[in-house]
XYZ file of C-alpha atoms in Angstrom:
763
model
C -55.675 52.025 11.702
C -55.044 48.253 12.106
C -52.222 48.387 9.565
C -50.736 51.300 11.369
C -50.659 49.398 14.685
C -49.152 46.359 13.002
C -46.279 48.448 11.542
C -45.592 50.032 14.961
C -45.559 46.675 16.605
C -43.307 45.336 13.953
C -40.923 48.216 14.350
C -40.960 47.831 18.102
C -40.110 44.090 17.646
C -37.208 44.930 15.340
C -35.882 47.462 17.838
C -36.170 44.921 20.649
C -34.210 42.408 18.530
C -31.549 45.035 17.792
C -31.281 45.943 21.395
C -30.885 42.309 22.462
C -28.326 41.776 19.672
C -26.281 44.706 20.869
C -26.414 43.584 24.423
C -25.291 40.089 23.436
C -22.411 41.574 21.430
C -21.459 43.834 24.295
C -21.587 40.915 26.748
C -19.515 38.642 24.471
C -17.182 41.241 22.854
C -14.085 39.575 24.250
C -14.985 36.140 22.982
C -15.910 37.625 19.631
C -12.582 39.566 19.418
C -10.665 36.353 20.306
C -12.342 34.574 17.454
C -12.472 37.222 14.773
C -9.131 39.077 15.274
C -7.007 35.983 14.209
C -9.311 35.554 11.245
C -8.877 39.227 10.261
C -5.065 38.905 10.584
C -4.896 35.721 8.615
C -6.995 37.349 5.811
C -4.557 40.277 5.771
C -1.775 37.688 5.521
C -3.589 36.035 2.568
C -3.946 39.440 0.896
C -0.235 40.228 1.487
C 0.778 36.913 -0.100
C -1.667 37.123 -3.021
C -3.618 34.038 -2.106
C -6.805 33.634 -4.191
C -9.160 35.427 -4.468
C -6.795 38.219 -3.491
C -4.261 37.147 -6.134
C -3.187 34.179 -8.251
C -1.503 32.151 -5.455
C -2.723 29.257 -3.490
C -1.393 28.142 -0.035
C -0.703 24.383 -0.611
C 2.523 23.656 1.129
C 4.122 20.150 1.363
C 1.481 17.516 2.267
C -1.309 19.974 1.525
C -0.079 19.952 -2.095
C 0.579 16.258 -2.495
C -2.051 14.685 -0.187
C -4.787 16.932 1.416
C -5.879 18.654 -1.789
C -6.215 15.403 -3.885
C -7.772 13.505 -1.044
C -10.235 16.236 -0.132
C -11.374 16.587 -3.775
C -11.885 12.808 -3.890
C -13.794 12.951 -0.600
C -16.098 15.764 -1.927
C -16.766 13.736 -5.007
C -17.633 10.672 -2.894
C -20.064 12.403 -0.615
C -21.625 14.357 -3.481
C -22.095 11.166 -5.590
C -22.879 8.794 -2.723
C -19.875 6.556 -3.305
C -18.341 4.082 -0.881
C -16.254 5.388 1.987
C -14.746 1.937 2.610
C -12.656 1.260 -0.474
C -11.211 3.375 -3.376
C -9.625 2.142 -6.610
C -8.332 5.560 -7.393
C -5.328 5.105 -5.099
C -2.438 2.798 -5.688
C -4.137 -0.217 -7.243
C -6.928 0.133 -4.647
C -6.710 1.197 -1.063
C -8.471 1.115 2.295
C -10.440 4.305 2.030
C -11.750 4.163 5.564
C -8.294 4.223 6.949
C -7.277 7.105 4.598
C -10.524 9.028 5.661
C -9.746 8.517 9.364
C -6.138 9.549 8.928
C -6.557 12.568 6.677
C -10.228 13.606 6.383
C -12.242 13.011 9.411
C -12.391 16.610 10.547
C -16.136 17.576 11.032
C -15.347 20.766 9.073
C -14.630 18.629 5.955
C -18.261 17.657 5.718
C -19.182 21.312 5.032
C -17.388 20.897 1.740
C -20.388 19.031 0.496
C -21.655 22.439 -0.557
C -18.393 23.440 -2.320
C -17.950 23.186 -6.080
C -15.066 20.830 -6.759
C -13.164 23.449 -8.729
C -12.772 25.498 -5.491
C -11.727 22.793 -3.129
C -8.336 24.412 -2.536
C -9.963 27.711 -1.647
C -12.428 25.938 0.704
C -9.550 24.380 2.436
C -7.675 27.670 2.763
C -10.780 29.236 4.283
C -11.047 26.343 6.762
C -7.514 27.047 7.841
C -8.487 30.569 8.716
C -11.562 29.368 10.479
C -9.373 27.012 12.590
C -7.307 30.024 13.586
C -10.368 31.807 14.891
C -11.470 28.631 16.783
C -8.057 28.376 18.346
C -8.190 31.944 19.637
C -11.719 31.423 21.006
C -10.939 28.130 22.677
C -7.873 29.514 24.435
C -9.831 32.539 25.674
C -12.628 30.255 27.001
C -10.019 28.172 28.857
C -7.993 30.989 30.445
C -11.101 33.018 31.385
C -12.690 29.941 32.943
C -9.699 28.977 34.841
C -9.243 32.360 36.398
C -12.964 33.250 36.528
C -12.587 36.584 34.970
C -12.366 38.069 31.520
C -9.726 40.718 30.558
C -8.454 42.105 27.352
C -4.908 40.808 28.155
C -6.482 37.352 27.937
C -7.683 38.244 24.499
C -4.222 39.365 23.504
C -2.748 36.046 24.697
C -5.496 34.114 22.834
C -4.413 35.785 19.572
C -0.844 34.743 20.431
C -1.972 31.161 20.798
C -4.033 31.269 17.564
C -1.135 32.646 15.515
C 1.789 30.905 17.238
C 4.687 29.509 15.277
C 3.092 26.105 15.554
C -0.058 27.171 13.780
C 1.843 29.246 11.149
C 4.224 26.292 10.467
C 1.738 23.366 10.467
C -1.538 24.877 9.440
C -0.811 23.307 5.961
C -1.096 19.992 7.698
C -4.759 20.546 8.295
C -5.466 17.137 9.824
C -3.625 18.310 12.960
C -5.342 21.722 13.304
C -8.583 20.482 14.885
C -6.651 19.025 17.839
C -4.582 22.225 18.119
C -7.820 24.360 18.073
C -9.595 22.279 20.552
C -6.656 21.556 22.939
C -7.539 24.523 25.354
C -11.047 23.126 25.609
C -9.688 19.687 26.483
C -7.456 21.171 29.194
C -10.405 23.247 30.446
C -12.193 19.882 30.841
C -9.274 18.459 32.812
C -9.482 21.457 35.117
C -13.236 20.776 35.674
C -12.479 17.198 36.577
C -9.817 18.195 39.123
C -12.356 20.676 40.650
C -14.798 17.722 41.046
C -17.113 18.657 38.139
C -18.374 16.475 35.334
C -15.629 17.172 32.863
C -17.974 17.207 29.897
C -15.778 19.576 27.956
C -12.968 17.075 28.302
C -15.056 14.223 26.919
C -16.718 16.162 24.034
C -13.535 17.940 22.923
C -11.260 14.921 23.200
C -13.718 12.755 21.283
C -13.775 15.242 18.447
C -9.914 15.394 18.511
C -9.621 11.666 18.461
C -12.057 11.258 15.568
C -10.428 14.231 13.656
C -6.959 12.860 13.935
C -6.135 10.004 16.257
C -2.334 10.539 15.888
C -2.227 14.079 17.280
C -4.863 12.986 19.784
C -2.359 10.429 21.187
C 0.090 13.319 21.622
C -2.670 15.339 23.227
C -3.251 12.587 25.731
C 0.459 12.503 26.569
C 0.317 16.268 27.068
C -2.615 15.792 29.482
C -0.620 13.392 31.600
C 1.995 16.164 31.966
C -0.758 18.821 32.677
C -2.575 16.824 35.347
C -0.085 17.532 38.114
C -0.150 21.238 37.174
C -3.856 21.342 37.426
C -3.815 19.456 40.737
C -1.166 21.648 42.298
C -2.936 24.819 41.234
C -6.142 23.905 43.038
C -6.279 25.282 46.552
C -7.335 22.892 49.370
C -7.394 19.745 47.334
C -7.278 16.446 49.330
C -5.874 13.057 48.411
C -9.545 11.803 48.184
C -10.258 14.543 45.652
C -7.222 13.613 43.670
C -8.183 9.902 43.494
C -11.814 10.747 42.527
C -10.491 13.212 39.810
C -8.079 10.462 38.375
C -10.893 7.864 38.336
C -13.220 10.244 36.515
C -10.448 11.239 34.136
C -9.739 7.554 33.280
C -13.453 6.734 33.012
C -14.171 9.582 30.567
C -11.011 8.591 28.593
C -12.283 5.025 28.157
C -15.670 6.342 27.070
C -14.385 8.745 24.407
C -11.916 6.028 23.175
C -14.888 3.600 22.754
C -16.809 6.367 20.797
C -13.835 6.968 18.467
C -12.987 3.298 18.058
C -15.220 3.065 14.960
C -12.474 5.139 13.199
C -9.484 4.485 15.407
C -9.588 0.661 14.940
C -9.544 0.573 11.049
C -6.719 3.088 10.940
C -4.739 1.293 13.652
C -5.019 -1.960 11.794
C -4.066 -0.211 8.492
C -0.982 1.319 10.073
C 0.160 -2.069 11.311
C 0.991 -3.110 7.709
C 2.857 0.151 6.764
C 6.533 0.644 6.542
C 6.645 2.976 9.696
C 5.352 0.300 12.116
C 8.757 -1.355 12.296
C 10.973 1.670 12.966
C 13.485 0.686 15.631
C 13.939 2.547 18.890
C 17.165 4.564 19.317
C 19.950 2.576 20.924
C 21.748 5.564 22.528
C 20.786 9.028 23.743
C 21.677 11.925 21.473
C 21.006 15.654 21.519
C 19.877 17.273 18.289
C 21.219 20.773 19.018
C 22.606 22.776 21.822
C 20.580 24.757 24.420
C 21.475 28.119 22.904
C 19.986 27.101 19.499
C 16.872 25.897 21.323
C 16.348 29.289 23.053
C 16.698 31.074 19.653
C 13.557 29.219 18.554
C 11.649 31.410 21.067
C 12.693 34.672 19.383
C 10.177 36.511 17.237
C 10.369 36.454 13.486
C 12.418 33.189 13.453
C 11.981 31.165 10.220
C 9.564 28.281 10.535
C 10.968 24.746 10.295
C 9.101 22.055 8.407
C 11.755 19.447 7.496
C 15.392 18.442 7.513
C 16.191 19.735 11.032
C 14.580 19.003 14.308
C 14.211 22.570 15.631
C 10.764 23.113 17.265
C 8.327 25.876 16.161
C 7.764 27.004 19.739
C 7.362 30.760 19.495
C 4.344 32.460 21.020
C 5.607 35.844 22.545
C 8.929 37.163 23.700
C 7.157 37.967 27.005
C 8.105 34.481 28.050
C 11.648 35.714 28.712
C 10.193 38.268 31.103
C 7.572 35.874 32.563
C 9.943 33.101 33.512
C 11.898 34.956 36.256
C 8.747 36.670 37.417
C 6.884 33.377 37.701
C 9.592 31.324 39.261
C 10.493 33.932 41.918
C 7.028 35.015 42.680
C 5.818 34.908 46.326
C 2.178 35.118 45.355
C 2.239 31.907 43.398
C 2.270 28.718 45.430
C 5.367 26.644 45.368
C 3.578 23.635 44.211
C 2.221 25.347 41.121
C 5.561 26.868 40.363
C 7.428 23.617 40.816
C 5.052 21.465 38.708
C 4.657 24.056 35.931
C 8.406 24.740 35.765
C 9.346 21.026 35.734
C 7.013 20.316 32.975
C 8.256 23.422 31.061
C 11.814 22.286 31.452
C 10.900 18.701 30.446
C 9.368 19.951 27.194
C 12.416 21.941 26.403
C 14.660 18.892 26.906
C 12.206 16.745 24.861
C 12.926 18.944 21.862
C 16.546 18.079 22.034
C 16.575 14.490 23.107
C 16.211 11.721 20.432
C 14.675 9.179 22.861
C 12.029 11.539 24.057
C 11.387 12.670 20.487
C 10.844 9.047 19.567
C 8.440 8.573 22.378
C 6.489 11.900 21.800
C 5.857 10.884 18.197
C 4.218 7.538 18.869
C 7.370 5.410 18.772
C 8.512 6.949 15.526
C 10.880 9.612 14.306
C 9.044 12.340 12.325
C 10.266 12.521 8.653
C 9.228 16.181 8.599
C 7.224 18.560 10.736
C 9.410 18.245 13.856
C 8.428 18.626 17.500
C 4.751 18.020 16.900
C 4.079 18.287 20.739
C 5.371 21.923 20.795
C 1.723 23.252 20.845
C 1.747 22.198 24.536
C 4.883 24.124 25.168
C 3.270 27.240 23.574
C 0.128 26.719 25.612
C 2.110 26.405 28.885
C 4.233 29.437 28.016
C 1.193 31.646 27.575
C -0.274 30.382 30.875
C 2.936 31.255 32.648
C 2.933 34.682 31.076
C -0.497 35.406 32.296
C 0.210 34.136 35.879
C 3.424 36.165 36.021
C 1.731 39.327 34.854
C -1.162 39.113 37.167
C 1.130 38.528 40.148
C 4.108 40.661 39.020
C 4.084 42.491 42.356
C 5.075 39.188 44.026
C 8.775 39.711 43.152
C 11.084 42.691 43.471
C 11.883 44.827 40.474
C 15.660 44.583 40.850
C 15.917 40.732 40.335
C 13.657 40.930 37.355
C 15.711 43.842 35.832
C 18.906 41.871 36.330
C 17.470 38.783 34.689
C 16.223 40.815 31.726
C 19.611 42.586 31.319
C 21.318 39.126 31.164
C 18.744 37.936 28.616
C 19.319 41.023 26.426
C 23.040 40.449 26.629
C 22.510 36.864 25.633
C 20.361 37.832 22.625
C 22.930 40.396 21.546
C 25.677 37.843 21.728
C 23.592 35.312 19.772
C 23.187 37.910 17.116
C 26.913 38.451 16.938
C 27.861 34.754 16.695
C 24.820 32.984 15.199
C 22.887 35.591 13.395
C 24.700 35.101 10.098
C 23.501 31.523 10.029
C 19.775 32.462 9.904
C 17.806 33.372 6.831
C 16.110 36.067 8.788
C 18.700 38.434 10.100
C 19.301 41.955 11.374
C 16.356 43.974 12.504
C 13.926 41.237 11.775
C 14.952 38.875 14.642
C 17.383 39.911 17.367
C 16.899 43.720 17.757
C 13.179 43.124 17.452
C 13.241 40.600 20.205
C 15.331 42.890 22.350
C 13.075 45.891 21.634
C 9.856 44.088 22.556
C 11.387 42.463 25.659
C 12.490 45.887 27.054
C 9.158 47.395 26.081
C 7.263 44.728 28.057
C 9.619 45.216 31.024
C 8.731 48.880 31.055
C 5.050 48.335 30.716
C 4.959 45.657 33.472
C 7.059 47.630 36.003
C 6.536 51.301 35.231
C 5.301 53.582 38.028
C 1.992 53.682 36.153
C 2.007 49.974 35.367
C -1.459 49.493 36.811
C -3.046 52.448 34.928
C -5.674 51.765 32.234
C -3.641 53.467 29.577
C -0.464 51.365 30.371
C -2.565 48.139 30.262
C -4.011 49.122 26.920
C -0.502 49.743 25.560
C 0.607 46.317 26.726
C -2.348 44.730 24.987
C -1.654 46.632 21.778
C 2.028 45.850 21.676
C 1.369 42.196 22.481
C -1.055 41.918 19.492
C 1.360 44.020 17.369
C 4.190 41.613 18.073
C 2.009 38.660 17.104
C 0.989 40.366 13.850
C 4.620 41.330 12.937
C 5.743 37.773 13.503
C 2.838 36.425 11.397
C 3.561 38.733 8.424
C 7.299 37.934 8.719
C 7.091 34.209 8.865
C 3.602 32.996 7.811
C 2.794 31.546 4.385
C 6.180 32.122 2.790
C 5.582 29.278 0.317
C 2.773 29.327 -2.170
C 1.939 27.944 -5.565
C 0.415 29.570 -8.637
C -3.153 28.421 -8.527
C -3.862 28.085 -12.200
C -0.681 26.015 -12.823
C -1.956 23.525 -10.286
C -5.265 23.163 -12.043
C -4.360 24.062 -15.654
C -4.876 20.466 -16.962
C -8.011 19.706 -15.088
C -10.454 20.576 -17.847
C -8.658 18.742 -20.625
C -8.082 15.707 -18.293
C -11.844 15.686 -17.631
C -12.508 15.618 -21.363
C -9.929 12.918 -21.954
C -11.271 10.671 -19.183
C -14.846 11.254 -20.407
C -13.866 10.114 -23.932
C -12.048 6.972 -22.551
C -15.019 6.105 -20.340
C -17.424 6.287 -23.314
C -15.143 4.153 -25.440
C -14.760 1.527 -22.670
C -18.517 1.415 -21.907
C -19.215 0.885 -25.589
C -16.965 -2.172 -25.396
C -18.549 -3.367 -22.198
C -15.513 -2.795 -20.022
C -16.203 -1.507 -16.587
C -12.750 -1.446 -15.066
C -9.412 -0.355 -16.336
C -6.478 1.711 -14.918
C -4.870 4.930 -16.189
C -1.480 6.545 -15.367
C 0.066 9.930 -16.153
C 3.743 10.642 -16.924
C 3.792 14.294 -15.711
C 1.833 14.527 -12.485
C 1.483 17.197 -9.768
C 1.728 14.459 -7.134
C 1.498 10.784 -6.677
C -2.192 11.191 -5.836
C -3.335 12.665 -9.174
C -5.682 9.769 -9.635
C -7.576 10.926 -6.601
C -7.548 14.526 -7.932
C -8.661 13.650 -11.470
C -10.934 10.721 -10.648
C -9.499 7.621 -12.435
C -8.230 4.255 -11.266
C -4.471 4.664 -10.800
C -1.389 2.745 -9.624
C 0.388 5.511 -7.775
C -0.111 6.419 -4.120
C 1.364 8.655 -1.410
C -0.200 8.156 2.031
C 0.828 7.232 5.557
C -1.653 4.395 5.266
C -0.018 2.918 2.175
C 0.514 -0.774 2.807
C 4.180 -1.821 2.966
C 3.676 -4.995 1.033
C 2.584 -3.076 -2.082
C 5.518 -0.630 -1.565
C 8.043 -3.509 -1.394
C 6.392 -5.126 -4.462
C 7.070 -1.870 -6.387
C 10.597 -1.694 -5.038
C 11.407 -5.261 -6.160
C 10.224 -4.492 -9.676
C 12.273 -1.304 -10.028
C 9.388 1.149 -9.684
C 9.694 4.314 -7.566
C 8.967 3.854 -3.902
C 9.454 5.963 -0.700
C 8.703 5.539 2.946
C 4.942 5.944 2.396
C 4.643 6.066 -1.337
C 4.895 4.203 -4.606
C 4.322 5.268 -8.209
C 4.460 4.352 -11.941
C 7.937 5.829 -12.399
C 10.166 3.029 -13.742
C 7.201 0.992 -15.059
C 7.841 -1.505 -17.822
C 5.486 -3.099 -20.348
C 5.330 -6.193 -18.081
C 4.372 -4.366 -14.868
C 1.984 -2.052 -16.752
C 0.153 -5.101 -18.139
C 0.373 -6.898 -14.755
C -1.279 -3.904 -12.995
C -3.966 -3.621 -15.660
C -2.874 -0.067 -16.791
C -4.670 0.271 -20.130
C -4.047 3.914 -20.763
C -1.029 6.141 -20.337
C -1.310 9.921 -20.594
C 1.789 11.787 -21.505
C 3.089 15.139 -22.824
C 3.782 15.753 -26.451
C 7.491 15.136 -26.383
C 7.274 11.748 -24.683
C 7.093 8.487 -26.652
C 6.091 5.081 -25.491
C 8.730 2.745 -24.166
C 7.033 -0.303 -25.630
C 6.086 -1.702 -28.911
C 2.921 -2.880 -27.301
C 1.431 0.591 -26.951
C -0.327 2.759 -29.568
C -1.365 6.311 -29.767
C -5.106 6.723 -29.528
C -5.701 10.395 -28.751
C -3.786 13.668 -29.113
C -4.838 17.003 -27.591
C -2.954 19.726 -29.611
C -3.881 22.607 -27.274
C -2.558 21.034 -24.084
C 0.086 18.890 -25.793
C -1.250 15.661 -24.232
C -1.132 12.212 -25.797
C -2.977 9.210 -24.739
C -1.438 5.755 -25.396
C -3.402 2.525 -25.112
C -1.718 -0.642 -23.709
C -2.963 -3.555 -25.838
C -1.642 -6.128 -23.365
C -3.246 -4.804 -20.213
C -4.675 -7.571 -17.970
C -8.071 -7.508 -16.334
C -8.624 -6.794 -12.681
C -8.625 -10.427 -11.935
C -6.861 -13.317 -13.688
C -5.811 -16.856 -12.856
C -2.354 -18.312 -12.286
C -1.062 -21.622 -11.353
C -1.903 -22.492 -7.743
C 1.863 -23.402 -7.204
C 2.983 -19.888 -8.048
C 3.975 -19.188 -4.487
C 6.437 -22.034 -4.493
C 7.817 -21.463 -7.995
C 8.430 -17.719 -7.642
C 10.640 -16.211 -4.964
C 12.117 -12.740 -4.778
C 15.923 -13.143 -5.291
C 18.453 -11.643 -2.661
C 20.247 -9.760 -5.447
C 18.772 -6.269 -5.954
C 17.954 -6.602 -9.746
C 14.375 -5.600 -10.838
C 14.843 -7.224 -14.262
C 15.732 -10.552 -12.743
C 12.533 -10.304 -10.755
C 10.683 -9.582 -13.967
C 12.157 -12.657 -15.561
C 11.492 -14.998 -12.605
C 7.847 -13.879 -12.252
C 7.187 -14.205 -15.984
C 8.830 -17.665 -16.057
C 6.653 -18.740 -13.008
C 3.433 -17.407 -14.382
C 3.978 -18.615 -18.000
C 5.708 -21.904 -16.939
C 8.574 -21.461 -19.406
C 12.339 -20.586 -19.234
C 12.333 -17.668 -21.649
C 13.903 -14.527 -20.359
C 11.882 -11.395 -20.825
C 14.769 -9.040 -20.337
C 18.277 -9.535 -21.658
C 21.489 -7.497 -21.102
C 22.967 -5.214 -23.733
C 26.542 -5.065 -24.823
C 28.443 -2.664 -22.707
C 31.893 -1.114 -22.586
C 33.580 0.543 -19.587
C 34.782 4.125 -20.564
C 36.273 5.324 -17.213
C 35.742 8.853 -15.841
C 33.550 11.338 -17.749
C 34.467 14.959 -18.441
C 32.776 17.729 -16.412
C 29.165 18.309 -17.589
C 30.081 21.717 -19.058
C 31.105 19.577 -22.051
C 27.426 19.559 -22.981
C 27.026 23.284 -22.368
C 24.666 22.836 -19.547
C 24.653 23.512 -15.807
C 26.436 21.008 -13.619
C 24.515 18.449 -11.694
C 23.773 19.414 -8.070
C 22.668 17.439 -5.123
C 21.378 20.169 -2.858
C 24.232 22.724 -2.676
C 26.881 20.146 -3.640
C 28.011 20.319 -7.218
C 28.431 16.854 -8.756
C 30.611 17.136 -11.863
C 32.425 13.900 -12.239
C 31.408 10.159 -12.029
C 31.915 6.816 -13.496
C 30.578 6.289 -16.962
C 29.382 3.099 -18.700
C 28.414 2.991 -22.381
C 25.797 0.719 -23.963
C 24.735 0.141 -27.564
C 20.956 -0.058 -28.199
C 19.799 -1.466 -31.558
C 17.333 0.398 -33.692
C 13.634 -0.249 -32.830
C 14.596 -1.710 -29.325
C 13.484 -0.277 -26.033
C 15.852 -0.312 -23.218
C 15.829 0.095 -19.393
C 18.518 1.291 -16.905
C 18.724 0.521 -13.263
C 21.588 2.024 -11.240
C 21.911 0.432 -7.890
C 24.078 2.853 -5.802
C 23.705 6.400 -7.143
C 21.121 9.007 -6.545
C 21.979 11.176 -9.575
C 22.351 9.731 -13.075
C 23.064 11.471 -16.342
C 22.092 9.782 -19.605
C 23.612 11.041 -22.882
C 22.596 9.542 -26.170
C 24.522 9.645 -29.523
C 23.919 7.848 -32.713
C 26.677 5.419 -33.786
C 28.239 8.193 -36.003
C 28.877 10.227 -32.771
C 26.086 12.864 -33.291
C 24.635 14.108 -30.086
C 20.894 13.366 -29.623
C 19.873 14.074 -26.034
C 20.992 14.571 -22.425
C 18.748 13.906 -19.393
C 19.487 14.235 -15.698
C 17.653 11.967 -13.224
C 18.071 13.366 -9.800
C 15.588 11.504 -7.638
C 17.083 8.075 -7.821
C 17.221 7.896 -4.048
C 13.713 6.678 -4.634
C 15.424 3.905 -6.682
C 13.426 3.316 -9.841
C 14.457 2.066 -13.314
C 14.797 4.533 -16.196
C 13.050 3.765 -19.501
C 14.541 4.690 -22.868
C 11.991 5.211 -25.570
C 11.848 3.465 -28.930
C 14.045 4.923 -31.544
C 14.323 4.079 -35.240
C 18.143 4.348 -35.153
C 20.818 2.488 -33.279
C 22.365 4.585 -30.541
C 25.106 4.653 -27.899
C 23.818 5.415 -24.418
C 26.284 6.818 -21.852
C 25.231 6.431 -18.281
C 27.043 8.494 -15.754
C 26.476 8.050 -11.960
C 27.204 11.098 -9.787
C 27.881 10.094 -6.261
C 30.129 11.126 -3.524
C 31.571 7.522 -3.084
C 31.986 7.010 -6.779
C 31.469 3.659 -8.655
C 28.194 2.253 -9.755
C 26.495 -0.892 -10.697
C 24.311 -0.565 -13.825
C 21.864 -3.006 -15.337
C 21.139 -2.067 -18.890
C 18.630 -4.324 -20.614
C 16.216 -4.582 -23.451
C 12.749 -6.010 -23.610
């Protein structure tokens, strides 16, 4: 009997729990929808693109591929193995890891990767991107429902539009920014609380997380808040000057507090950025406009291609309802003139900011973005959605005829744009212009039909709003993926090779050595594969090291440097003891020897017998005896440093005999495709010929050309090889490998200006 009662009580308890759970879900169904609907849509997008585990693809676009994936895998390894978070030898001869962590990895979500197997780091990052989409939708719903003190399904629809806006779809691969994007509505909600005289805890908490996650976007968020404050103040009814002063003081006080909290990470990364190449970027000396107003408006059309580099067009789409909302909002009698004026002025200012180079420079922290343009456009999207909601809720405050006239003019403009500019877009036809017109007319009908206030019409509006967002996502989202197994195909064999090298070095008592690879996925493969390397691609890369690489003829970029162009001298100087290459490559030095071959993966390991240790002594007067020459000649720099270190006059590199041959024939001579620089075919150029003795290595440095063709014949005229080097805008020397026969090397520079300056030397 006792058992029977216990079972009944247990069942009653379970029923009570289920009832409470159902009640909670029902009470929070809108919040849950705003969170889970973007997640569902993004999973559908992953399925449609074949992203693992739904296919063989992985979403690893641009910096995700080259920086976030290697850095995150390195971070997981460090926290799982309890390694230092202050310094890392894996990256570029050694790097300030705390600055790298603060700049790329400080998102609280990244600490959840502690539980992720390292082989699935990319998938974990893809899942975190989906989760951030859900958080974005939830945060926007919390903001808009809090501001208007009600909850509606139209708010949910707009929340989905925010979560899956063009900004998110374009920049979600740049995951260090997405925490700020997801939490921005909560930050603004906190500002509204401050203006209303409340504590503003949401502002402090959300802004502190944003600043710790990524201080750079947090700075842009702070600039957005300065623009939003007047809007919030003007929207509050009955506010006095005393209330405004108190709100501003509280805002400043909380700002100082969260900056102090985040300073533990902000300060190291700030100091690290002071020694990077971007810190000295000059301000523009004149005002320029990037594009005309008509091109800008087209960026608000649905299904427009996302922009990530090369052009400065903003990713500012959220919903085509903005074209309907603007005239309704501006001409509305129910909305106070102060709110309309402040909001419209900020909206117009943001539009102009997308076009103006000076404002672009200011918005991006006194820099011009090298890619990912208009990084402040999330605020424009946020403001557009707020205007849409305010216009819809007060649509009776303006006559239908003026709205109809405005929409007709907008439709005519879109149609004319299709006629004159549609052919210039990758997405054409039904995908952009007619779709935009169709949804705009549809929204007009749903807003102003006779039954516009009926439940059925409101439901249709919500459905079509979400449908528009979904169509845009499917059309533009994740259009660039990589094959997952190709990115990771060498991981297992690299782990085996590195383990064998480690065992060998430990047996010899060596605790430190460096390794480099010839064929890498990125310049951060050392972080991915866990070895001490000499290559690095990071916004925190110190400019002094970058310039050192440049002077010695190694590859360098704005925020990167690598082993490309390395000579035996620089390899030894940097302590690079092992060099891993593919089967067809051969060493460019007589000082390297083959120590390991993997037949299955066609990898060969070469050992550098002259590698120097981590630390070594030189004459204390070296700073006075060695000076970088003005002439851009990396081999002269080699000779001068070697002479200063060794205290002798012997030249390490010497020039080879050369003969000027004039203009080469088109490249079809070699039955291959012409050289192209982008879409421009480069088929002619100045050619210089050099003779390289048997058993001698050689190095080429071309000063003023970005594309170089190297053709090798033996001295009897027999063709041996032809190689195109098309990334010489990163200015690195070209090594020629050891051969047992004398050969003639023809170097052709392909450049629009013609002419070249070639240094061809042996070691």
